[in-house]
Structures are given as structure tokens and as C-alpha cells.
PDB file of C-alpha atoms in Angstrom:
ATOM      1  CA  MET A1432     175.554 115.054 205.350  1.00 44.00           C
ATOM      2  CA  LYS A1433     174.988 113.692 201.869  1.00 41.00           C
ATOM      3  CA  THR A1434     172.758 110.960 203.263  1.00 42.00           C
ATOM      4  CA  LYS A1435     170.621 113.507 205.136  1.00 41.00           C
ATOM      5  CA  LYS A1436     170.307 115.729 202.050  1.00 42.00           C
ATOM      6  CA  LEU A1437     169.312 112.757 199.909  1.00 42.00           C
ATOM      7  CA  LEU A1438     166.672 111.713 202.434  1.00 41.00           C
ATOM      8  CA  ALA A1439     165.260 115.254 202.521  1.00 44.00           C
ATOM      9  CA  LEU A1440     165.029 115.361 198.738  1.00 44.00           C
ATOM     10  CA  LEU A1441     163.220 112.011 198.635  1.00 43.00           C
ATOM     11  CA  LEU A1442     160.703 113.152 201.266  1.00 44.00           C
ATOM     12  CA  ALA A1443     160.061 116.400 199.390  1.00 47.00           C
ATOM     13  CA  GLY A1444     159.455 114.483 196.167  1.00 48.00           C
ATOM     14  CA  ALA A1445     157.010 112.132 197.869  1.00 45.00           C
ATOM     15  CA  MET A1446     155.046 115.054 199.298  1.00 44.00           C
ATOM     16  CA  SER A1447     154.858 116.694 195.865  1.00 45.00           C
ATOM     17  CA  LEU A1448     153.462 113.505 194.315  1.00 40.00           C
ATOM     18  CA  SER A1449     150.937 113.226 197.121  1.00 41.00           C
ATOM     19  CA  LEU A1450     149.710 116.780 196.515  1.00 36.00           C
ATOM     20  CA  LEU A1451     149.386 116.191 192.780  1.00 36.00           C
ATOM     21  CA  ALA A1452     147.380 113.019 193.381  1.00 38.00           C
ATOM     22  CA  GLY A1453     145.145 114.922 195.789  1.00 37.00           C
ATOM     23  CA  CYS A1454     144.374 117.611 193.188  1.00 33.00           C
ATOM     24  CA  GLY A1455     143.532 114.967 190.638  1.00 34.00           C
ATOM     25  CA  GLY A1456     141.049 113.331 193.052  1.00 34.00           C
ATOM     26  CA  THR A1457     139.354 116.660 193.711  1.00 32.00           C
ATOM     27  CA  ASP A1458     138.817 117.285 190.001  1.00 35.00           C
ATOM     28  CA  ALA A1459     137.209 113.851 189.550  1.00 34.00           C
ATOM     29  CA  THR A1460     134.653 114.418 192.313  1.00 32.00           C
ATOM     30  CA  THR A1461     133.830 118.089 191.789  1.00 32.00           C
ATOM     31  CA  ASP A1462     130.175 117.350 191.028  1.00 37.00           C
ATOM     32  CA  ASP A1463     129.730 115.567 194.368  1.00 36.00           C
ATOM     33  CA  THR A1464     131.524 118.033 196.678  1.00 33.00           C
ATOM     34  CA  ALA A1465     130.247 121.097 198.420  1.00 36.00           C
ATOM     35  CA  SER A1466     130.155 124.564 196.928  1.00 37.00           C
ATOM     36  CA  GLY A1467     131.143 127.422 199.218  1.00 40.00           C
ATOM     37  CA  ASP A1468     132.502 126.990 202.736  1.00 42.00           C
ATOM     38  CA  THR A1469     129.629 125.045 204.293  1.00 42.00           C
ATOM     39  CA  GLY A1470     131.180 121.622 203.707  1.00 41.00           C
ATOM     40  CA  GLU A1471     127.730 120.205 202.775  1.00 42.00           C
ATOM     41  CA  ALA A1472     127.459 118.028 199.681  1.00 39.00           C
ATOM     42  CA  THR A1473     125.175 119.252 196.901  1.00 38.00           C
ATOM     43  CA  THR A1474     122.249 116.985 195.961  1.00 39.00           C
ATOM     44  CA  GLU A1475     120.328 116.635 192.731  1.00 51.00           C
ATOM     45  CA  THR A1476     116.804 118.061 192.846  1.00 55.00           C
ATOM     46  CA  THR A1477     113.982 115.511 192.970  1.00 81.00           C
ATOM     47  CA  SER A1478     111.200 118.029 192.367  1.00 95.00           C
ATOM     48  CA  ASP A1479     108.869 116.848 189.608  1.00 96.00           C
ATOM     49  CA  LEU A1480     107.303 120.296 189.527  1.00 98.00           C
ATOM     50  CA  ALA A1481     110.688 121.932 188.862  1.00 97.00           C
ATOM     51  CA  TYR A1482     111.499 119.241 186.269  1.00 97.00           C
ATOM     52  CA  VAL A1483     108.298 119.889 184.300  1.00 98.00           C
ATOM     53  CA  GLN A1484     108.510 123.669 184.552  1.00 97.00           C
ATOM     54  CA  GLY A1485     112.174 123.531 183.565  1.00 97.00           C
ATOM     55  CA  ASN A1486     111.213 121.589 180.428  1.00 97.00           C
ATOM     56  CA  GLY A1487     108.409 124.056 179.705  1.00 98.00           C
ATOM     57  CA  LYS A1488     105.973 121.203 179.076  1.00 98.00           C
ATOM     58  CA  MET A1489     104.079 118.381 180.773  1.00 98.00           C
ATOM     59  CA  VAL A1490     104.075 115.098 178.842  1.00 98.00           C
ATOM     60  CA  ILE A1491     100.656 113.507 179.317  1.00 98.00           C
ATOM     61  CA  GLY A1492     100.137 109.788 178.743  1.00 98.00           C
ATOM     62  CA  TYR A1493      96.729 108.780 177.335  1.00 97.00           C
ATOM     63  CA  THR A1494      94.833 106.202 175.298  1.00 95.00           C
ATOM     64  CA  VAL A1495      91.974 106.944 172.905  1.00 93.00           C
ATOM     65  CA  TYR A1496      88.998 107.012 175.222  1.00 90.00           C
ATOM     66  CA  GLU A1497      85.906 109.065 174.448  1.00 93.00           C
ATOM     67  CA  PRO A1498      84.827 111.296 176.161  1.00 95.00           C
ATOM     68  CA  MET A1499      88.143 111.700 178.033  1.00 97.00           C
ATOM     69  CA  ASN A1500      90.738 111.939 175.220  1.00 97.00           C
ATOM     70  CA  TYR A1501      89.787 111.506 171.566  1.00 96.00           C
ATOM     71  CA  THR A1502      89.726 113.112 168.106  1.00 96.00           C
ATOM     72  CA  ASP A1503      86.347 114.581 167.135  1.00 94.00           C
ATOM     73  CA  GLU A1504      84.626 114.643 163.748  1.00 91.00           C
ATOM     74  CA  ASN A1505      86.488 117.840 162.859  1.00 95.00           C
ATOM     75  CA  GLY A1506      89.871 116.231 163.457  1.00 96.00           C
ATOM     76  CA  GLU A1507      90.442 118.113 166.716  1.00 97.00           C
ATOM     77  CA  PHE A1508      91.999 116.316 169.673  1.00 98.00           C
ATOM     78  CA  THR A1509      89.676 116.994 172.589  1.00 98.00           C
ATOM     79  CA  GLY A1510      87.796 115.469 175.521  1.00 97.00           C
ATOM     80  CA  PHE A1511      87.164 116.125 179.201  1.00 98.00           C
ATOM     81  CA  ASP A1512      90.659 115.101 180.320  1.00 98.00           C
ATOM     82  CA  THR A1513      92.237 116.875 177.351  1.00 98.00           C
ATOM     83  CA  GLU A1514      90.587 120.193 178.207  1.00 98.00           C
ATOM     84  CA  PHE A1515      91.161 119.658 181.930  1.00 98.00           C
ATOM     85  CA  ALA A1516      94.877 119.028 181.363  1.00 98.00           C
ATOM     86  CA  ARG A1517      95.217 122.115 179.168  1.00 98.00           C
ATOM     87  CA  ALA A1518      93.622 124.265 181.871  1.00 98.00           C
ATOM     88  CA  VAL A1519      96.016 122.898 184.500  1.00 98.00           C
ATOM     89  CA  CYS A1520      99.061 123.363 182.250  1.00 98.00           C
ATOM     90  CA  GLU A1521      98.081 126.977 181.638  1.00 98.00           C
ATOM     91  CA  LYS A1522      98.155 127.622 185.388  1.00 98.00           C
ATOM     92  CA  LEU A1523     101.476 125.771 185.689  1.00 98.00           C
ATOM     93  CA  GLY A1524     102.938 127.924 182.921  1.00 98.00           C
ATOM     94  CA  VAL A1525     103.823 124.940 180.703  1.00 98.00           C
ATOM     95  CA  GLU A1526     102.601 123.442 177.427  1.00 98.00           C
ATOM     96  CA  PRO A1527     100.719 120.114 177.391  1.00 98.00           C
ATOM     97  CA  GLU A1528     102.191 117.381 175.194  1.00 98.00           C
ATOM     98  CA  PHE A1529      99.874 114.389 174.694  1.00 98.00           C
ATOM     99  CA  VAL A1530     101.511 111.013 174.044  1.00 98.00           C
ATOM    100  CA  GLU A1531      99.502 107.867 173.312  1.00 97.00           C
ATOM    101  CA  ILE A1532     100.669 104.977 175.497  1.00 96.00           C
ATOM    102  CA  ASN A1533     100.069 101.293 176.095  1.00 94.00           C
ATOM    103  CA  TRP A1534      97.771 101.270 179.126  1.00 93.00           C
ATOM    104  CA  ASP A1535      99.202  98.023 180.440  1.00 93.00           C
ATOM    105  CA  THR A1536     102.690  99.590 180.788  1.00 95.00           C
ATOM    106  CA  LYS A1537     101.612 103.044 181.956  1.00 96.00           C
ATOM    107  CA  VAL A1538     103.495 102.921 185.284  1.00 96.00           C
ATOM    108  CA  ILE A1539     106.694 101.760 183.573  1.00 97.00           C
ATOM    109  CA  GLU A1540     106.510 104.697 181.140  1.00 97.00           C
ATOM    110  CA  LEU A1541     105.867 107.078 184.018  1.00 97.00           C
ATOM    111  CA  ASP A1542     108.859 105.864 186.020  1.00 96.00           C
ATOM    112  CA  ALA A1543     111.071 105.983 182.913  1.00 97.00           C
ATOM    113  CA  LYS A1544     110.058 109.645 182.414  1.00 97.00           C
ATOM    114  CA  SER A1545     108.675 108.904 178.953  1.00 97.00           C
ATOM    115  CA  ILE A1546     105.631 110.716 180.341  1.00 98.00           C
ATOM    116  CA  ASP A1547     105.105 113.013 183.319  1.00 98.00           C
ATOM    117  CA  CYS A1548     101.604 111.861 184.231  1.00 98.00           C
ATOM    118  CA  ILE A1549      98.830 109.412 183.353  1.00 98.00           C
ATOM    119  CA  TRP A1550      95.730 111.467 182.566  1.00 98.00           C
ATOM    120  CA  ASN A1551      93.103 109.349 180.887  1.00 96.00           C
ATOM    121  CA  GLY A1552      90.193 108.314 183.076  1.00 94.00           C
ATOM    122  CA  MET A1553      92.455 106.255 185.327  1.00 96.00           C
ATOM    123  CA  THR A1554      90.525 104.346 187.982  1.00 94.00           C
ATOM    124  CA  ILE A1555      91.991 104.876 191.453  1.00 96.00           C
ATOM    125  CA  THR A1556      92.989 101.570 193.071  1.00 94.00           C
ATOM    126  CA  ASP A1557      95.009 100.586 196.132  1.00 94.00           C
ATOM    127  CA  ASP A1558      97.537  98.796 193.918  1.00 93.00           C
ATOM    128  CA  LEU A1559      98.179 101.949 191.899  1.00 95.00           C
ATOM    129  CA  LYS A1560      98.568 104.053 195.024  1.00 96.00           C
ATOM    130  CA  GLU A1561     101.310 101.724 196.232  1.00 96.00           C
ATOM    131  CA  ASN A1562     103.408 102.436 193.142  1.00 96.00           C
ATOM    132  CA  ILE A1563     102.597 106.008 192.102  1.00 98.00           C
ATOM    133  CA  SER A1564     101.156 109.213 193.490  1.00 98.00           C
ATOM    134  CA  VAL A1565      97.500 109.657 192.559  1.00 98.00           C
ATOM    135  CA  SER A1566      95.642 112.950 192.548  1.00 98.00           C
ATOM    136  CA  ASP A1567      92.414 113.658 194.360  1.00 98.00           C
ATOM    137  CA  PRO A1568      89.451 111.973 192.593  1.00 98.00           C
ATOM    138  CA  TYR A1569      87.712 114.141 190.010  1.00 98.00           C
ATOM    139  CA  VAL A1570      85.109 112.040 188.122  1.00 97.00           C
ATOM    140  CA  LYS A1571      82.800 109.163 189.096  1.00 94.00           C
ATOM    141  CA  ASN A1572      82.620 106.012 186.983  1.00 93.00           C
ATOM    142  CA  MET A1573      81.574 102.344 187.015  1.00 93.00           C
ATOM    143  CA  GLN A1574      82.206  99.204 184.975  1.00 96.00           C
ATOM    144  CA  VAL A1575      79.427  98.035 182.646  1.00 96.00           C
ATOM    145  CA  VAL A1576      78.786  95.104 180.306  1.00 97.00           C
ATOM    146  CA  VAL A1577      78.317  95.858 176.597  1.00 98.00           C
ATOM    147  CA  ILE A1578      76.754  93.401 174.148  1.00 98.00           C
ATOM    148  CA  LYS A1579      75.095  93.422 170.726  1.00 98.00           C
ATOM    149  CA  ASP A1580      71.406  94.359 170.667  1.00 97.00           C
ATOM    150  CA  SER A1581      70.742  91.056 168.904  1.00 97.00           C
ATOM    151  CA  ASN A1582      72.013  89.177 171.976  1.00 97.00           C
ATOM    152  CA  LYS A1583      69.915  90.995 174.565  1.00 96.00           C
ATOM    153  CA  ASP A1584      67.666  87.962 175.143  1.00 97.00           C
ATOM    154  CA  THR A1585      70.665  85.631 175.513  1.00 97.00           C
ATOM    155  CA  PHE A1586      72.805  87.760 177.829  1.00 97.00           C
ATOM    156  CA  THR A1587      70.695  89.388 180.496  1.00 96.00           C
ATOM    157  CA  ASP A1588      73.014  89.456 183.519  1.00 95.00           C
ATOM    158  CA  THR A1589      76.481  88.360 184.620  1.00 95.00           C
ATOM    159  CA  ALA A1590      75.267  84.812 185.360  1.00 96.00           C
ATOM    160  CA  SER A1591      74.285  84.348 181.713  1.00 97.00           C
ATOM    161  CA  LEU A1592      77.852  85.293 180.687  1.00 96.00           C
ATOM    162  CA  SER A1593      79.655  82.680 182.816  1.00 95.00           C
ATOM    163  CA  GLY A1594      80.571  80.601 179.741  1.00 93.00           C
ATOM    164  CA  ALA A1595      80.792  83.436 177.228  1.00 97.00           C
ATOM    165  CA  ASN A1596      83.749  85.057 175.455  1.00 98.00           C
ATOM    166  CA  LEU A1597      84.585  88.354 177.154  1.00 98.00           C
ATOM    167  CA  VAL A1598      86.959  91.160 176.259  1.00 98.00           C
ATOM    168  CA  ALA A1599      88.498  93.967 178.338  1.00 97.00           C
ATOM    169  CA  GLU A1600      91.388  96.378 178.118  1.00 96.00           C
ATOM    170  CA  ALA A1601      94.598  94.879 179.533  1.00 95.00           C
ATOM    171  CA  GLY A1602      95.437  96.189 182.982  1.00 92.00           C
ATOM    172  CA  SER A1603      92.158  98.069 183.260  1.00 93.00           C
ATOM    173  CA  ALA A1604      89.443  98.262 185.892  1.00 93.00           C
ATOM    174  CA  GLY A1605      87.345  96.226 183.453  1.00 95.00           C
ATOM    175  CA  GLN A1606      89.776  93.309 183.594  1.00 96.00           C
ATOM    176  CA  ALA A1607      89.895  93.564 187.384  1.00 94.00           C
ATOM    177  CA  ALA A1608      86.087  93.532 187.531  1.00 95.00           C
ATOM    178  CA  VAL A1609      85.931  90.351 185.440  1.00 96.00           C
ATOM    179  CA  GLU A1610      88.471  88.595 187.646  1.00 95.00           C
ATOM    180  CA  ALA A1611      86.623  89.641 190.816  1.00 94.00           C
ATOM    181  CA  ASP A1612      83.119  88.634 189.694  1.00 95.00           C
ATOM    182  CA  GLU A1613      81.939  85.115 190.595  1.00 95.00           C
ATOM    183  CA  ASN A1614      80.234  84.602 187.222  1.00 95.00           C
ATOM    184  CA  LEU A1615      82.451  86.543 184.834  1.00 96.00           C
ATOM    185  CA  SER A1616      85.614  84.929 186.202  1.00 96.00           C
ATOM    186  CA  GLN A1617      84.299  81.635 184.763  1.00 96.00           C
ATOM    187  CA  ALA A1618      84.131  83.094 181.247  1.00 97.00           C
ATOM    188  CA  ASN A1619      86.860  83.170 178.570  1.00 97.00           C
ATOM    189  CA  LEU A1620      88.615  86.526 178.811  1.00 98.00           C
ATOM    190  CA  THR A1621      90.610  88.172 176.027  1.00 97.00           C
ATOM    191  CA  THR A1622      92.508  91.409 176.684  1.00 97.00           C
ATOM    192  CA  VAL A1623      93.145  94.175 174.144  1.00 96.00           C
ATOM    193  CA  ALA A1624      95.279  97.315 174.117  1.00 93.00           C
ATOM    194  CA  LYS A1625      92.416  99.855 174.214  1.00 93.00           C
ATOM    195  CA  GLN A1626      88.788  99.983 175.311  1.00 93.00           C
ATOM    196  CA  THR A1627      87.790 101.025 171.803  1.00 93.00           C
ATOM    197  CA  ASP A1628      89.381  97.789 170.554  1.00 96.00           C
ATOM    198  CA  ALA A1629      87.046  95.926 172.922  1.00 97.00           C
ATOM    199  CA  LEU A1630      84.057  97.515 171.172  1.00 97.00           C
ATOM    200  CA  LEU A1631      85.434  96.405 167.809  1.00 97.00           C
ATOM    201  CA  GLU A1632      85.675  92.850 169.169  1.00 97.00           C
ATOM    202  CA  ILE A1633      81.962  92.903 170.000  1.00 97.00           C
ATOM    203  CA  GLU A1634      81.043  94.538 166.705  1.00 96.00           C
ATOM    204  CA  SER A1635      82.885  91.849 164.727  1.00 96.00           C
ATOM    205  CA  GLY A1636      81.422  88.995 166.779  1.00 96.00           C
ATOM    206  CA  ALA A1637      84.850  87.871 168.034  1.00 97.00           C
ATOM    207  CA  SER A1638      83.629  88.327 171.628  1.00 98.00           C
ATOM    208  CA  ASP A1639      80.192  88.161 173.217  1.00 98.00           C
ATOM    209  CA  ALA A1640      80.560  90.978 175.724  1.00 98.00           C
ATOM    210  CA  ALA A1641      82.963  93.758 176.710  1.00 98.00           C
ATOM    211  CA  ILE A1642      83.519  95.018 180.222  1.00 97.00           C
ATOM    212  CA  LEU A1643      84.528  98.660 180.174  1.00 95.00           C
ATOM    213  CA  ASP A1644      83.970 102.128 181.611  1.00 94.00           C
ATOM    214  CA  TRP A1645      80.486 103.575 181.717  1.00 94.00           C
ATOM    215  CA  THR A1646      81.929 106.972 180.792  1.00 93.00           C
ATOM    216  CA  LEU A1647      83.160 105.555 177.485  1.00 93.00           C
ATOM    217  CA  ALA A1648      80.192 103.292 176.778  1.00 94.00           C
ATOM    218  CA  LYS A1649      77.601 106.054 177.203  1.00 91.00           C
ATOM    219  CA  SER A1650      79.430 108.177 174.640  1.00 90.00           C
ATOM    220  CA  MET A1651      80.330 105.559 172.054  1.00 94.00           C
ATOM    221  CA  ILE A1652      77.486 103.052 171.771  1.00 96.00           C
ATOM    222  CA  GLY A1653      73.814 103.248 170.835  1.00 94.00           C
ATOM    223  CA  GLU A1654      71.789 105.371 168.448  1.00 93.00           C
ATOM    224  CA  GLY A1655      73.736 108.049 166.608  1.00 92.00           C
ATOM    225  CA  THR A1656      77.176 106.518 167.240  1.00 93.00           C
ATOM    226  CA  ASP A1657      79.568 104.314 165.256  1.00 91.00           C
ATOM    227  CA  PHE A1658      78.427 101.384 167.416  1.00 96.00           C
ATOM    228  CA  ALA A1659      74.681 101.865 167.054  1.00 96.00           C
ATOM    229  CA  ASP A1660      73.946  98.128 167.407  1.00 97.00           C
ATOM    230  CA  LEU A1661      75.646  97.817 170.817  1.00 98.00           C
ATOM    231  CA  MET A1662      73.988  98.252 174.220  1.00 97.00           C
ATOM    232  CA  MET A1663      74.677  98.005 177.951  1.00 97.00           C
ATOM    233  CA  ILE A1664      73.059  95.243 180.020  1.00 96.00           C
ATOM    234  CA  ASP A1665      70.742  96.958 182.491  1.00 93.00           C
ATOM    235  CA  GLY A1666      71.568  96.266 186.125  1.00 88.00           C
ATOM    236  CA  ALA A1667      74.979  94.772 185.367  1.00 87.00           C
ATOM    237  CA  GLU A1668      77.057  97.555 186.876  1.00 86.00           C
ATOM    238  CA  LEU A1669      80.095  95.837 188.375  1.00 92.00           C
ATOM    239  CA  SER A1670      81.764  98.493 190.469  1.00 85.00           C
ATOM    240  CA  VAL A1671      81.520 102.138 191.351  1.00 87.00           C
ATOM    241  CA  GLU A1672      84.842 103.944 191.140  1.00 92.00           C
ATOM    242  CA  GLU A1673      86.566 107.289 190.745  1.00 96.00           C
ATOM    243  CA  TYR A1674      89.145 108.670 188.339  1.00 97.00           C
ATOM    244  CA  GLY A1675      92.470 110.224 189.332  1.00 98.00           C
ATOM    245  CA  ILE A1676      95.659 111.468 187.650  1.00 98.00           C
ATOM    246  CA  GLY A1677      98.831 109.414 188.096  1.00 98.00           C
ATOM    247  CA  PHE A1678     102.261 110.915 188.884  1.00 98.00           C
ATOM    248  CA  ARG A1679     105.617 109.512 189.931  1.00 98.00           C
ATOM    249  CA  LYS A1680     105.766 108.308 193.531  1.00 97.00           C
ATOM    250  CA  ASP A1681     105.900 111.150 196.091  1.00 96.00           C
ATOM    251  CA  SER A1682     105.739 113.754 193.310  1.00 97.00           C
ATOM    252  CA  ASP A1683     105.302 117.393 194.328  1.00 97.00           C
ATOM    253  CA  LEU A1684     103.703 117.918 190.910  1.00 98.00           C
ATOM    254  CA  CYS A1685     100.760 115.851 192.162  1.00 98.00           C
ATOM    255  CA  THR A1686     100.378 118.193 195.146  1.00 98.00           C
ATOM    256  CA  GLU A1687     100.418 121.261 192.893  1.00 98.00           C
ATOM    257  CA  VAL A1688      97.878 119.784 190.466  1.00 98.00           C
ATOM    258  CA  ASN A1689      95.552 119.012 193.391  1.00 98.00           C
ATOM    259  CA  LYS A1690      95.673 122.699 194.365  1.00 98.00           C
ATOM    260  CA  ILE A1691      94.906 123.784 190.807  1.00 98.00           C
ATOM    261  CA  MET A1692      92.104 121.216 190.540  1.00 98.00           C
ATOM    262  CA  ALA A1693      90.431 122.722 193.612  1.00 98.00           C
ATOM    263  CA  GLU A1694      90.709 126.169 192.012  1.00 98.00           C
ATOM    264  CA  LEU A1695      89.118 124.909 188.779  1.00 98.00           C
ATOM    265  CA  VAL A1696      86.213 123.438 190.736  1.00 97.00           C
ATOM    266  CA  GLU A1697      85.780 126.665 192.677  1.00 97.00           C
ATOM    267  CA  ASP A1698      85.808 128.912 189.593  1.00 97.00           C
ATOM    268  CA  GLY A1699      83.335 126.681 187.724  1.00 97.00           C
ATOM    269  CA  THR A1700      85.712 125.378 185.036  1.00 98.00           C
ATOM    270  CA  LEU A1701      85.459 121.684 185.958  1.00 98.00           C
ATOM    271  CA  PRO A1702      81.699 121.679 186.607  1.00 98.00           C
ATOM    272  CA  ALA A1703      81.201 123.240 183.160  1.00 98.00           C
ATOM    273  CA  LEU A1704      83.410 120.605 181.532  1.00 98.00           C
ATOM    274  CA  ALA A1705      81.543 117.819 183.332  1.00 96.00           C
ATOM    275  CA  GLU A1706      78.237 119.152 182.025  1.00 96.00           C
ATOM    276  CA  LYS A1707      79.663 119.508 178.501  1.00 96.00           C
ATOM    277  CA  TYR A1708      80.788 115.865 178.397  1.00 95.00           C
ATOM    278  CA  GLY A1709      77.918 114.371 180.413  1.00 93.00           C
ATOM    279  CA  LEU A1710      80.023 113.323 183.401  1.00 94.00           C
ATOM    280  CA  SER A1711      79.594 113.435 187.178  1.00 93.00           C
ATOM    281  CA  LEU A1712      82.318 115.028 189.263  1.00 96.00           C
ATOM    282  CA  ALA A1713      83.628 113.171 192.290  1.00 94.00           C
ATOM    283  CA  GLU A1714      82.442 114.644 195.572  1.00 84.00           C
TER     284      GLU A1714
END
């Protein structure tokens, strides 16, 4: 009898320890188990739209690029993309927060959630679309060659630049255009952090020509600008392209912004902005 009682006590103790261990395991995995009686595990939301609206702001990555994002003579941060982004944020019910970024690492910053979108005259390319979600196109653009007026008889086309010193923004459509062109790919290419830095390179004589966006060049060079002695080479347009806004891959925020963009075209907001900044909307 004593042996049977002892065995029963040992079994009861083992069961008690097992139950205690089971409770401890449940506490450690509470965040991963189901709520309610459904038995389905809860999952973390992956909605970018909910993430941005929950934060009450959209963090917008940009570089200084007139007429898209820049500070005017009155010290006001403005531009086509700046005003466009503010209009979209108003409809989203969030505040825009503009953060200057390194253009060459824009996708890394986007994925790291340092920013929520890339909104700065970003040329739509197949490579970008493989890594991020890109909005519908909204503005037309092309790559042009900028030189000093004093060199207009020396550099007349891309062939004349085959042995020259060129400059372009790192990771930009301008750099891609140089690498793709039969003549320009034979030149000496230097990359800089911003397109405005490329203009400074030409101004100082450090480079012979810059390859950059027509939208920027038409606003920042020539008579009445800070780069009055710079000009575009006529007939040296390298590519025709379109601008889009970059979001994290498969982002529902991209889908929502596309809807708002269509509304802003329909109500005349975007056409008015395009006229104000001398741009052509994508069709």
C-alpha cells in the first residue's frame, strides 16, 4: 500500500510541474498566439498607409533640385514636388516632413524606414521598379548636356565630348545616360552627391560638361540665374523619361497616392502647378 501511495504522489507531482511549465510557455508566446476562440495567429500589419497615418506624418526624401524641391529667395522651401506632396498629405490627413537624403542611397533609406517615400523628380526605370513600388508617372523630363558659354564652339555634340571631363549625380538618370551613350561613355566621368553640385563643377572649370535633368537645367542656368554663363548644347537630348514617386515594395500607400494624384489632375491642381513651374505633365 505504501508503495502505491508513494507512486501516486510522484505522478501527481510530475503532473503539477508539467502544468506549471505549460503556463510559463504560454506567457512567453502571448504575442504570437491567437486572441479569442478562433485559434488563428495574429499577424503584424504590413500596411504602409496605416503606418503613415498612424504616425500622423509622411517622411519625404528629397535632394535640392529646382524646380522640384528647393529654397526660394525668400527662404521658403518650395517647388513643384514640394507643393504636390503637401496637397497629397492634406488629403491623406497627415503632415509632410521633408528630409534631405543622399540620392545614391535612396532605396536603402526607404527600406530602413528613414523615409516613407522618394519624392524628388525621380526618373522611372525598370531597375527601380524591381526594388520599390513606383507611382504613376506625373512629369515628363529628359537628360541634357550643360557646358560653359565660352566652350560652345568646342563642345557642340556628344561626339565632341568623348574625351572630355564629365560630371553627373551619382545613381541618377544622368549617370545612366552617360554610361549608355557611345560617345559619352568614352569620357572621364566624375559623380557628385547632387545635381546642383554638378553645376558648380562646371562653373569652377573642374569639369567640361554636366549631364542632368532638363527640368533642373531650364530653371537654374542662363540669363537671370546664378549660373548665367552656363548653357545647354542644342540637340544633345539623351533620353526622354518620366518622373514617379518611390515607395516601399508592394506598398498600399503607393496605390492611395495614385488615386489622389488622379483627383489632383481632375480638379486642376496639378495642371496649375505644372504651369507655375514650367513643366509638362506626363500623359
